[in-house]
PDB file of C-alpha atoms and ligand atoms in Angstrom:
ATOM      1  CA  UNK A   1       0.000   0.000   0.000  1.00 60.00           C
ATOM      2  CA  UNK A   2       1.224   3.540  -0.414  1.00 72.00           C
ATOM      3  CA  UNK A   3       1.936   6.007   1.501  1.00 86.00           C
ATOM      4  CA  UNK A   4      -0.907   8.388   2.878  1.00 94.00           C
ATOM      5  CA  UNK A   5      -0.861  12.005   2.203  1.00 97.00           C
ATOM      6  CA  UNK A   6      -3.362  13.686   4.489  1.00 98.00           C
ATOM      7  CA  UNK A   7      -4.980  16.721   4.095  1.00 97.00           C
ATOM      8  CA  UNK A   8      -7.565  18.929   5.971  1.00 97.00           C
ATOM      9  CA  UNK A   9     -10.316  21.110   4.561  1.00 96.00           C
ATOM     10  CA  UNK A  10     -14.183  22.237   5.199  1.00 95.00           C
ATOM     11  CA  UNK A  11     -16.578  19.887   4.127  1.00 98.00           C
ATOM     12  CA  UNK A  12     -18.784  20.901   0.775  1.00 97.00           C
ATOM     13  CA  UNK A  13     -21.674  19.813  -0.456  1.00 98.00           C
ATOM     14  CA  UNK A  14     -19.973  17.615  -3.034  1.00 97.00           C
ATOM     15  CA  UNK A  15     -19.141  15.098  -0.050  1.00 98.00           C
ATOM     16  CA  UNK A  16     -22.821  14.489   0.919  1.00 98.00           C
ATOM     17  CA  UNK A  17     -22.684  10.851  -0.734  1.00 98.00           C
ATOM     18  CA  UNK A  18     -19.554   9.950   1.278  1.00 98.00           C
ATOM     19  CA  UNK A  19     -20.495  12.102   4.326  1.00 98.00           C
ATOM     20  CA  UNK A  20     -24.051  10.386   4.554  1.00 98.00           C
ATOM     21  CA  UNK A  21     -22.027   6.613   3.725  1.00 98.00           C
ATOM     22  CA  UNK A  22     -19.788   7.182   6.270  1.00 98.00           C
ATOM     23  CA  UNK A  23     -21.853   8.227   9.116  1.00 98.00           C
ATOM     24  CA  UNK A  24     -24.279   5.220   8.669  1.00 97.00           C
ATOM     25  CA  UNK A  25     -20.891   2.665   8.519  1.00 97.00           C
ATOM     26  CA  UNK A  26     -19.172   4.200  11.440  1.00 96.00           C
ATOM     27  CA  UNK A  27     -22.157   5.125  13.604  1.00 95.00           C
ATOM     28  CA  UNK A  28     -24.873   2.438  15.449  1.00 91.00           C
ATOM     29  CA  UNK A  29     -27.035   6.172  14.907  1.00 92.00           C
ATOM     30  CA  UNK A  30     -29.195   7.358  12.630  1.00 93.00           C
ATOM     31  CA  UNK A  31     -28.694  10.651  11.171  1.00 96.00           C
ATOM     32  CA  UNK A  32     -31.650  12.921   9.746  1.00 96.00           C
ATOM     33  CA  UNK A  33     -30.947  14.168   6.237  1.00 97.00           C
ATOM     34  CA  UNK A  34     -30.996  17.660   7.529  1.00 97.00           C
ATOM     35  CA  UNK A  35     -28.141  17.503   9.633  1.00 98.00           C
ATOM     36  CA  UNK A  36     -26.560  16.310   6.420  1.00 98.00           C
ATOM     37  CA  UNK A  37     -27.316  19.091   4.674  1.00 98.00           C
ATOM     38  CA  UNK A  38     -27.185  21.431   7.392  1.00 98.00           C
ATOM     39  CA  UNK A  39     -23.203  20.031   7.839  1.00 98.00           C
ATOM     40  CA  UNK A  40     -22.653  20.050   4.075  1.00 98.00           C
ATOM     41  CA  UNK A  41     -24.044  23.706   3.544  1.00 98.00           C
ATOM     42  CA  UNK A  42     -22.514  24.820   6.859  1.00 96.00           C
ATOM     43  CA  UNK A  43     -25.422  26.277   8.299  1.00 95.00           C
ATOM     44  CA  UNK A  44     -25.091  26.477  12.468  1.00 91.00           C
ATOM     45  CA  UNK A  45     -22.343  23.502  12.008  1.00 96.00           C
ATOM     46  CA  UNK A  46     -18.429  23.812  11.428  1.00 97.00           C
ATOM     47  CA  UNK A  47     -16.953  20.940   9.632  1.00 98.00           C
ATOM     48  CA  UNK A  48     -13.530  19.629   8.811  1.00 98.00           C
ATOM     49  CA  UNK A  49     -13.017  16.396   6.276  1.00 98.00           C
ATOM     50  CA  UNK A  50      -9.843  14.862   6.160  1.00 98.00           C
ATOM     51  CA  UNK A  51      -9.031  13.255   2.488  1.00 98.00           C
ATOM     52  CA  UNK A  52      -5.698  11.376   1.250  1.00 98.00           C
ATOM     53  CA  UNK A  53      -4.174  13.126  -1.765  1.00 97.00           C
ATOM     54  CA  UNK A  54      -2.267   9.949  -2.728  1.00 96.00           C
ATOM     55  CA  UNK A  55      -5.298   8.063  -3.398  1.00 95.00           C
ATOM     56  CA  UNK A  56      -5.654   7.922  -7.514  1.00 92.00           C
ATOM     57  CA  UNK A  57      -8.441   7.540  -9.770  1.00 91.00           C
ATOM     58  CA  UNK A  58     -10.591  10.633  -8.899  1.00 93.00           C
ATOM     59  CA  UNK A  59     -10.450   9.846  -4.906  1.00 96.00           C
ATOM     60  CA  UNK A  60      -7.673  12.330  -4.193  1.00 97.00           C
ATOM     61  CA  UNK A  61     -10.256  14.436  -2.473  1.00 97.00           C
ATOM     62  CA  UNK A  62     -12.621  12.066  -1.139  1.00 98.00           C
ATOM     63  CA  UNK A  63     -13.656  11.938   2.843  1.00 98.00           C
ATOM     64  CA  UNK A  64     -11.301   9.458   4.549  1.00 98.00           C
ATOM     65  CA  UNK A  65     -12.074  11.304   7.932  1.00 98.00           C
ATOM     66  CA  UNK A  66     -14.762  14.180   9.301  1.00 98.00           C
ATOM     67  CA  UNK A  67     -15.736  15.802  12.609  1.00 98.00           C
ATOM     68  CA  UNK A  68     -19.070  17.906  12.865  1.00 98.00           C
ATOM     69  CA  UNK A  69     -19.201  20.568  15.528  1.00 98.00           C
ATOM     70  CA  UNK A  70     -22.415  23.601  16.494  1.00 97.00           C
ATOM     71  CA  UNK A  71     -21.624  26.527  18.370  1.00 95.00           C
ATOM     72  CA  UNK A  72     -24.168  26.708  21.295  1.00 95.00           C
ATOM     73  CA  UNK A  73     -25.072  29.353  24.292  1.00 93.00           C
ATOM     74  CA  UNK A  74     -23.091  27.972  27.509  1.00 91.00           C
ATOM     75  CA  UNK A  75     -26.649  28.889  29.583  1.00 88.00           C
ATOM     76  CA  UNK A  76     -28.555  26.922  27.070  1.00 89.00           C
ATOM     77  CA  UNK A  77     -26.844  23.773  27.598  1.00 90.00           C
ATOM     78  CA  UNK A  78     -26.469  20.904  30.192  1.00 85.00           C
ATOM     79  CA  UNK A  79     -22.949  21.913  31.286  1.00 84.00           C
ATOM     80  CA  UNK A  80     -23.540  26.031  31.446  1.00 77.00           C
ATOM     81  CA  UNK A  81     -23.457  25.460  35.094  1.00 76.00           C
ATOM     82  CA  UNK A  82     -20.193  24.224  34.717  1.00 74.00           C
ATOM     83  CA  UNK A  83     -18.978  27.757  33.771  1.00 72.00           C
ATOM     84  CA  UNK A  84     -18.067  30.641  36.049  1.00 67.00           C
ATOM     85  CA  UNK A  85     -21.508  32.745  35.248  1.00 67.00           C
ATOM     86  CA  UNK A  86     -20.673  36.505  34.627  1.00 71.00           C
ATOM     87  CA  UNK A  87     -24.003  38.280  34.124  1.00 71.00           C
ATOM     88  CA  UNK A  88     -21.655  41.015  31.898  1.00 71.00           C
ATOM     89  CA  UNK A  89     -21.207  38.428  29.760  1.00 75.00           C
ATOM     90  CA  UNK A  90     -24.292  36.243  29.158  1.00 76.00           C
ATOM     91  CA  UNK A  91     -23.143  35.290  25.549  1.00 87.00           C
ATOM     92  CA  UNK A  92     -20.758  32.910  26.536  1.00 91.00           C
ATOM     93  CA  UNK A  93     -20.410  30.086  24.255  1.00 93.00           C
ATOM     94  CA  UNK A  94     -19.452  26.486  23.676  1.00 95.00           C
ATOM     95  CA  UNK A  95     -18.629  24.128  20.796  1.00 97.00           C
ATOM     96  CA  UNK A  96     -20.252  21.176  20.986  1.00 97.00           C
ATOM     97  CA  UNK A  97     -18.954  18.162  18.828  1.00 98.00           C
ATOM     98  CA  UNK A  98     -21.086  16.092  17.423  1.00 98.00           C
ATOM     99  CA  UNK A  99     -19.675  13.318  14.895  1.00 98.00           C
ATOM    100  CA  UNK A 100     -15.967  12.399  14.779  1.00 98.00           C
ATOM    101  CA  UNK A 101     -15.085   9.393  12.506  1.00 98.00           C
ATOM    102  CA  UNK A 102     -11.997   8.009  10.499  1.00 98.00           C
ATOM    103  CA  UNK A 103     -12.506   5.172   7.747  1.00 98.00           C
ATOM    104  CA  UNK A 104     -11.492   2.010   9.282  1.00 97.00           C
ATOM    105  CA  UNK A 105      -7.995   1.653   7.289  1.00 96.00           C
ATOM    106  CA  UNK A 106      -6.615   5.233   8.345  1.00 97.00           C
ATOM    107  CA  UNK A 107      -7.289   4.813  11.903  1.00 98.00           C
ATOM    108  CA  UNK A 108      -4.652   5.252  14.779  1.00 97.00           C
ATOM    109  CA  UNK A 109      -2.463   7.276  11.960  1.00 97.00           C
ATOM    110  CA  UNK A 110      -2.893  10.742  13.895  1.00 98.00           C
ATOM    111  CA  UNK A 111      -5.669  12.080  11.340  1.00 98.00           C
ATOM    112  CA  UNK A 112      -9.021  12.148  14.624  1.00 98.00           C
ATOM    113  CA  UNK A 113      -6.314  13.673  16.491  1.00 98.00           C
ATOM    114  CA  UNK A 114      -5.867  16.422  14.549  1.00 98.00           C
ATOM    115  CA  UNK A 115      -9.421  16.921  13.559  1.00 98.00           C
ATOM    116  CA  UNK A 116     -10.002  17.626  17.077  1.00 98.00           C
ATOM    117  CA  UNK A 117      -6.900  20.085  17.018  1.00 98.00           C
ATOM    118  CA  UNK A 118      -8.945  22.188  14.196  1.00 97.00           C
ATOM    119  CA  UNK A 119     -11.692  22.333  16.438  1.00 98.00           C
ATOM    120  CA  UNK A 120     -10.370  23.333  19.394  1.00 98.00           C
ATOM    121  CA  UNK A 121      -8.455  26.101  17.303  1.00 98.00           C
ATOM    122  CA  UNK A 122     -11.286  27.414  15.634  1.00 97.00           C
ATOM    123  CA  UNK A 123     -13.106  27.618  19.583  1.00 97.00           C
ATOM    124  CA  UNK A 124      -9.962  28.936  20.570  1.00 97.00           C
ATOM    125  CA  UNK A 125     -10.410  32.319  18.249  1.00 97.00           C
ATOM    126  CA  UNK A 126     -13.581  32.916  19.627  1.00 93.00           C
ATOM    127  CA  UNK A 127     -13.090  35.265  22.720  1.00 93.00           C
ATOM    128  CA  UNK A 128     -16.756  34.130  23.854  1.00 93.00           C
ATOM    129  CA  UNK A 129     -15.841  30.309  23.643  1.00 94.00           C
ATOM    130  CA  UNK A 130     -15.019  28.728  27.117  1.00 93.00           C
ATOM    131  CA  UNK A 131     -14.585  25.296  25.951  1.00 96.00           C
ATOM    132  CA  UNK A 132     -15.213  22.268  23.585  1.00 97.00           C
ATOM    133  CA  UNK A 133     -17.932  19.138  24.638  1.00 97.00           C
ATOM    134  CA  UNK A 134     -18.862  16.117  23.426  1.00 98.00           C
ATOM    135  CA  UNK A 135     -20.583  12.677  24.678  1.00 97.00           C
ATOM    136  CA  UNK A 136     -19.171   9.344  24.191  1.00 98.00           C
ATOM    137  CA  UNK A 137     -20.570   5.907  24.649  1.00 97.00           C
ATOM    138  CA  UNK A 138     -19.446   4.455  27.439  1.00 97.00           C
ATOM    139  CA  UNK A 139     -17.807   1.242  26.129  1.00 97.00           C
ATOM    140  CA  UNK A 140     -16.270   3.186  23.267  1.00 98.00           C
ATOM    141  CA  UNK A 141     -12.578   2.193  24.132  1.00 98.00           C
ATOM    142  CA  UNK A 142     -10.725   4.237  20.844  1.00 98.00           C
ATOM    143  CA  UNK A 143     -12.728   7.774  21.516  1.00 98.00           C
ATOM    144  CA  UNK A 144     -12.448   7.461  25.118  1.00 98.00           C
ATOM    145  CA  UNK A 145      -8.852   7.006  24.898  1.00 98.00           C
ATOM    146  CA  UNK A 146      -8.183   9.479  22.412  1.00 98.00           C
ATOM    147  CA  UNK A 147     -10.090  12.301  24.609  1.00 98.00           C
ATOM    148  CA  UNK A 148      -8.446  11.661  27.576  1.00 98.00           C
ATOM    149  CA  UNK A 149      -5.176  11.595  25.569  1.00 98.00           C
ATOM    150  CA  UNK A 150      -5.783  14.735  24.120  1.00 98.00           C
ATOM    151  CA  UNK A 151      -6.109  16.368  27.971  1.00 98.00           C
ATOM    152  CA  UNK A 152     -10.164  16.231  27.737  1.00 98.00           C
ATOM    153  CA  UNK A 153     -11.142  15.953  31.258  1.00 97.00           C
ATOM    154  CA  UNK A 154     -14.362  13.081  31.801  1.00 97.00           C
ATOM    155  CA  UNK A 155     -16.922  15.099  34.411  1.00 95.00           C
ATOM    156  CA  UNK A 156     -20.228  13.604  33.670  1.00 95.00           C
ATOM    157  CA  UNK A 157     -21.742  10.171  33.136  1.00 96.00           C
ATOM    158  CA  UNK A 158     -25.148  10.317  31.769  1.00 96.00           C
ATOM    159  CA  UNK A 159     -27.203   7.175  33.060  1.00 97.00           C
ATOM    160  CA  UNK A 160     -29.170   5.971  29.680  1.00 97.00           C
ATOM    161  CA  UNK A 161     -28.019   8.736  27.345  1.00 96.00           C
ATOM    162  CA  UNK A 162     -28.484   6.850  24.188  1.00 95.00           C
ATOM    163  CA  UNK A 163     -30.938   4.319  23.177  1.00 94.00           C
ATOM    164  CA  UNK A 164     -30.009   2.224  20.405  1.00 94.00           C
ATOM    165  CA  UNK A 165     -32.207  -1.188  19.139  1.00 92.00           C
ATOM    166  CA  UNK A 166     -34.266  -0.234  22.416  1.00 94.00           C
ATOM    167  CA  UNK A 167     -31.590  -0.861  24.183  1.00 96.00           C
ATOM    168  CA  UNK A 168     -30.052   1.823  26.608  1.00 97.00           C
ATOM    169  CA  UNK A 169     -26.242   2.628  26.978  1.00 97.00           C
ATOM    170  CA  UNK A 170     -24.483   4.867  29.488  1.00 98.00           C
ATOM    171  CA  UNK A 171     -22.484   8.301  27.725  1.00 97.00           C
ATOM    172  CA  UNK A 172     -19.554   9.983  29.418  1.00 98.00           C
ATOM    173  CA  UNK A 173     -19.434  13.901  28.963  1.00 97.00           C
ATOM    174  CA  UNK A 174     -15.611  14.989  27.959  1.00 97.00           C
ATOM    175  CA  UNK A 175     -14.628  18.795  27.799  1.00 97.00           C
ATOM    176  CA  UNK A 176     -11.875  20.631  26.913  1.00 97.00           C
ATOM    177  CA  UNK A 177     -11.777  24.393  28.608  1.00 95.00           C
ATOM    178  CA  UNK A 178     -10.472  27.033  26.505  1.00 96.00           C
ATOM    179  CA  UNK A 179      -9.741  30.795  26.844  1.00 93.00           C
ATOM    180  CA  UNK A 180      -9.437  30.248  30.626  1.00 88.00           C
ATOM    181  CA  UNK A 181     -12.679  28.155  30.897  1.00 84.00           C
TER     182      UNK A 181
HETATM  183  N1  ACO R 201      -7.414   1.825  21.206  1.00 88.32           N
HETATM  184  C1  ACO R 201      -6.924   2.629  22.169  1.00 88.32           C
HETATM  185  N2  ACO R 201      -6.636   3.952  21.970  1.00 88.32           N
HETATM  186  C2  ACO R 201      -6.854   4.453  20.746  1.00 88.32           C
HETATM  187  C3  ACO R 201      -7.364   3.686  19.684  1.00 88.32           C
HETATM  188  C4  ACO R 201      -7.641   2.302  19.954  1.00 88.32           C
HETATM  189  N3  ACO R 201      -8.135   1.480  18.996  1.00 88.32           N
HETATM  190  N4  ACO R 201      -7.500   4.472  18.596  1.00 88.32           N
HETATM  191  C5  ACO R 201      -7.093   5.709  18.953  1.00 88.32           C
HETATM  192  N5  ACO R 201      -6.700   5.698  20.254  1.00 88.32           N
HETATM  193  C6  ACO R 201      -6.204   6.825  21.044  1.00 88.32           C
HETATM  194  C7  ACO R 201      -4.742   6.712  21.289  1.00 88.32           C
HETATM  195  O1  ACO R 201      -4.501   7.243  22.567  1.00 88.32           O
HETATM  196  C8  ACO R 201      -4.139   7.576  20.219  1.00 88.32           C
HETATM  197  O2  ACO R 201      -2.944   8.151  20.613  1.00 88.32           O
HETATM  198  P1  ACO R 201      -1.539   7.369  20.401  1.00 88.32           P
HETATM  199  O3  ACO R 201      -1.543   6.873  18.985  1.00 88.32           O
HETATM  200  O4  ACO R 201      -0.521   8.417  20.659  1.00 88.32           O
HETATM  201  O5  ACO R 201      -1.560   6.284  21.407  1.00 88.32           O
HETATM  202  C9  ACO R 201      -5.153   8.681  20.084  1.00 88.32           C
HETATM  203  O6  ACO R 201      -6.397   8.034  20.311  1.00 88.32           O
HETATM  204  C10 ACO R 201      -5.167   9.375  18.729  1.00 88.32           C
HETATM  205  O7  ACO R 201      -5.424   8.432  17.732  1.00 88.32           O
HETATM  206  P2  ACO R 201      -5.754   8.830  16.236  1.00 88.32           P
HETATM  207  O8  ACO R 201      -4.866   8.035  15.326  1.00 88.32           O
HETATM  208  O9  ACO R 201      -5.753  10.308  16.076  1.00 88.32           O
HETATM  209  O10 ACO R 201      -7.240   8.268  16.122  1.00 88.32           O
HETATM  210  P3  ACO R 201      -7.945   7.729  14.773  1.00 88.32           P
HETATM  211  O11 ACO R 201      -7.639   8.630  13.634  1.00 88.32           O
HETATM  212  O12 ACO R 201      -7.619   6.295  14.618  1.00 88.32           O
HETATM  213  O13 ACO R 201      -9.491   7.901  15.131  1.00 88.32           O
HETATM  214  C11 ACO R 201     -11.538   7.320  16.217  1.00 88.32           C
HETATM  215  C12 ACO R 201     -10.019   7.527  16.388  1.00 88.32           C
HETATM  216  C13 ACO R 201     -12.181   8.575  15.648  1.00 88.32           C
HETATM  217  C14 ACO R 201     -12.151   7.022  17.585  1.00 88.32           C
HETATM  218  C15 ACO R 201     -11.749   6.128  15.243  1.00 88.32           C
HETATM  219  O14 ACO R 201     -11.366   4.936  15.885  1.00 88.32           O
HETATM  220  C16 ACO R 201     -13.181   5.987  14.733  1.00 88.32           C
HETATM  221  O15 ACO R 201     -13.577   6.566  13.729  1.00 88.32           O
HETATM  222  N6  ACO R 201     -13.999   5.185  15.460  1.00 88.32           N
HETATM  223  C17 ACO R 201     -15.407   4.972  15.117  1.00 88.32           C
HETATM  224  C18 ACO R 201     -16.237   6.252  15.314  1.00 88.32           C
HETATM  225  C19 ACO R 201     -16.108   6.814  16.704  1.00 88.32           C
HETATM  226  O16 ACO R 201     -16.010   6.094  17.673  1.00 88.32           O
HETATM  227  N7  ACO R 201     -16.098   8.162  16.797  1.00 88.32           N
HETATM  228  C20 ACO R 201     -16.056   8.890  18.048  1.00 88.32           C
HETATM  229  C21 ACO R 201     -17.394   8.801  18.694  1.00 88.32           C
HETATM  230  S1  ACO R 201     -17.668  10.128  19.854  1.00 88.32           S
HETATM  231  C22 ACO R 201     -18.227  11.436  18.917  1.00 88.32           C
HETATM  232  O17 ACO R 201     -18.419  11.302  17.754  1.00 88.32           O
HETATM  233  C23 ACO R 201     -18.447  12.742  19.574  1.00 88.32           C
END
């Protein structure tokens, strides 16, 4: 096999196809179209694909990776409490991720790792950002690993949080404070 060449741009709406393949390979959750689109056409959601520009035959530039963040009010979410609450400033935000994947034959090369990097950047330059969240499934060994690796600290677990085949599963909370918290 050759060697990978891995690059890192926003996510357009000519990777719907692969975005939408992806997300139903990787994820034991369904996905409404309109976060699809919504990711694709960046509205409310920040993206980042990662593609290999070794591949040949017109895949140069297709989605090998992907994380999906929003940008949501601090107050308006489950962890706002979690924040020091200065009434000067009630438009404190967060960034919320919501997918993360990597295509099963580029894992543990680096590329999730810096996918988070870009987000936590791009929270970074917002002055009003106080950190980065996410949930994970509680027997998700890779992601939890690769959070706490990357200094995310674990404060909640959520009794429950998912329910998949009618069956419910436990989620851990991870967040990464940023600009001081
Ligand atoms: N076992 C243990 N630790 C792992 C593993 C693994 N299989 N894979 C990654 N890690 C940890 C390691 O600590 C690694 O650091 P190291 O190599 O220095 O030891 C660190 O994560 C970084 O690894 P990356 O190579 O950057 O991770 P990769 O690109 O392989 O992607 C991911 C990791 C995204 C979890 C991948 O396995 C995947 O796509 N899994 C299926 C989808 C998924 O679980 N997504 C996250 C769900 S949570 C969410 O979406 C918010």
């Amino acid at each position: 096999s050759h060697r990978p060449t891995i690059c890192y741009r926003p996510i357009q709406p000519s990777d719907l196809e692969v975005l939408e393949r992806l997300h139903a390979d990787i994820f034991p959750i369904r996905y409404e179209e309109e976060f699809f689109q919504s990711v694709v056409h960046a509205r409310d959601i920040v993206s980042w694909a990662a593609v290999d520009r070794s591949r040949p035959n017109g895949h140069s530039d297709e989605l090998i990776g992907f994380v999906t963040a929003r940008i949501v009010l601090a107050k308006e979410t489950e962890i706002g409490d979690l924040l020091i609450y200065d009434p000067l400033k009630p438009d404190q935000t967060l960034v919320y991720i919501m997918t993360l994947g990597v295509v099963e034959t580029y894992r543990n090369l680096g590329i999730a790792r810096s996918l988070i990097r870009q987000v936590i950047k791009y929270a970074s330059s917002f002055p009003t950002c106080h950190a980065v969240y996410l949930h994970v499934i509680s027997y998700n060994i890779p992601a939890i690993h690769l959070y706490k690796k990357m200094s995310f600290k674990c404060i909640r677990r959520l009794q429950g949080f998912y329910l998949i085949n009618g069956q419910h599963y436990d989620s851990f909370l991870f967040v990464y404070y940023v600009n001081g918290g």
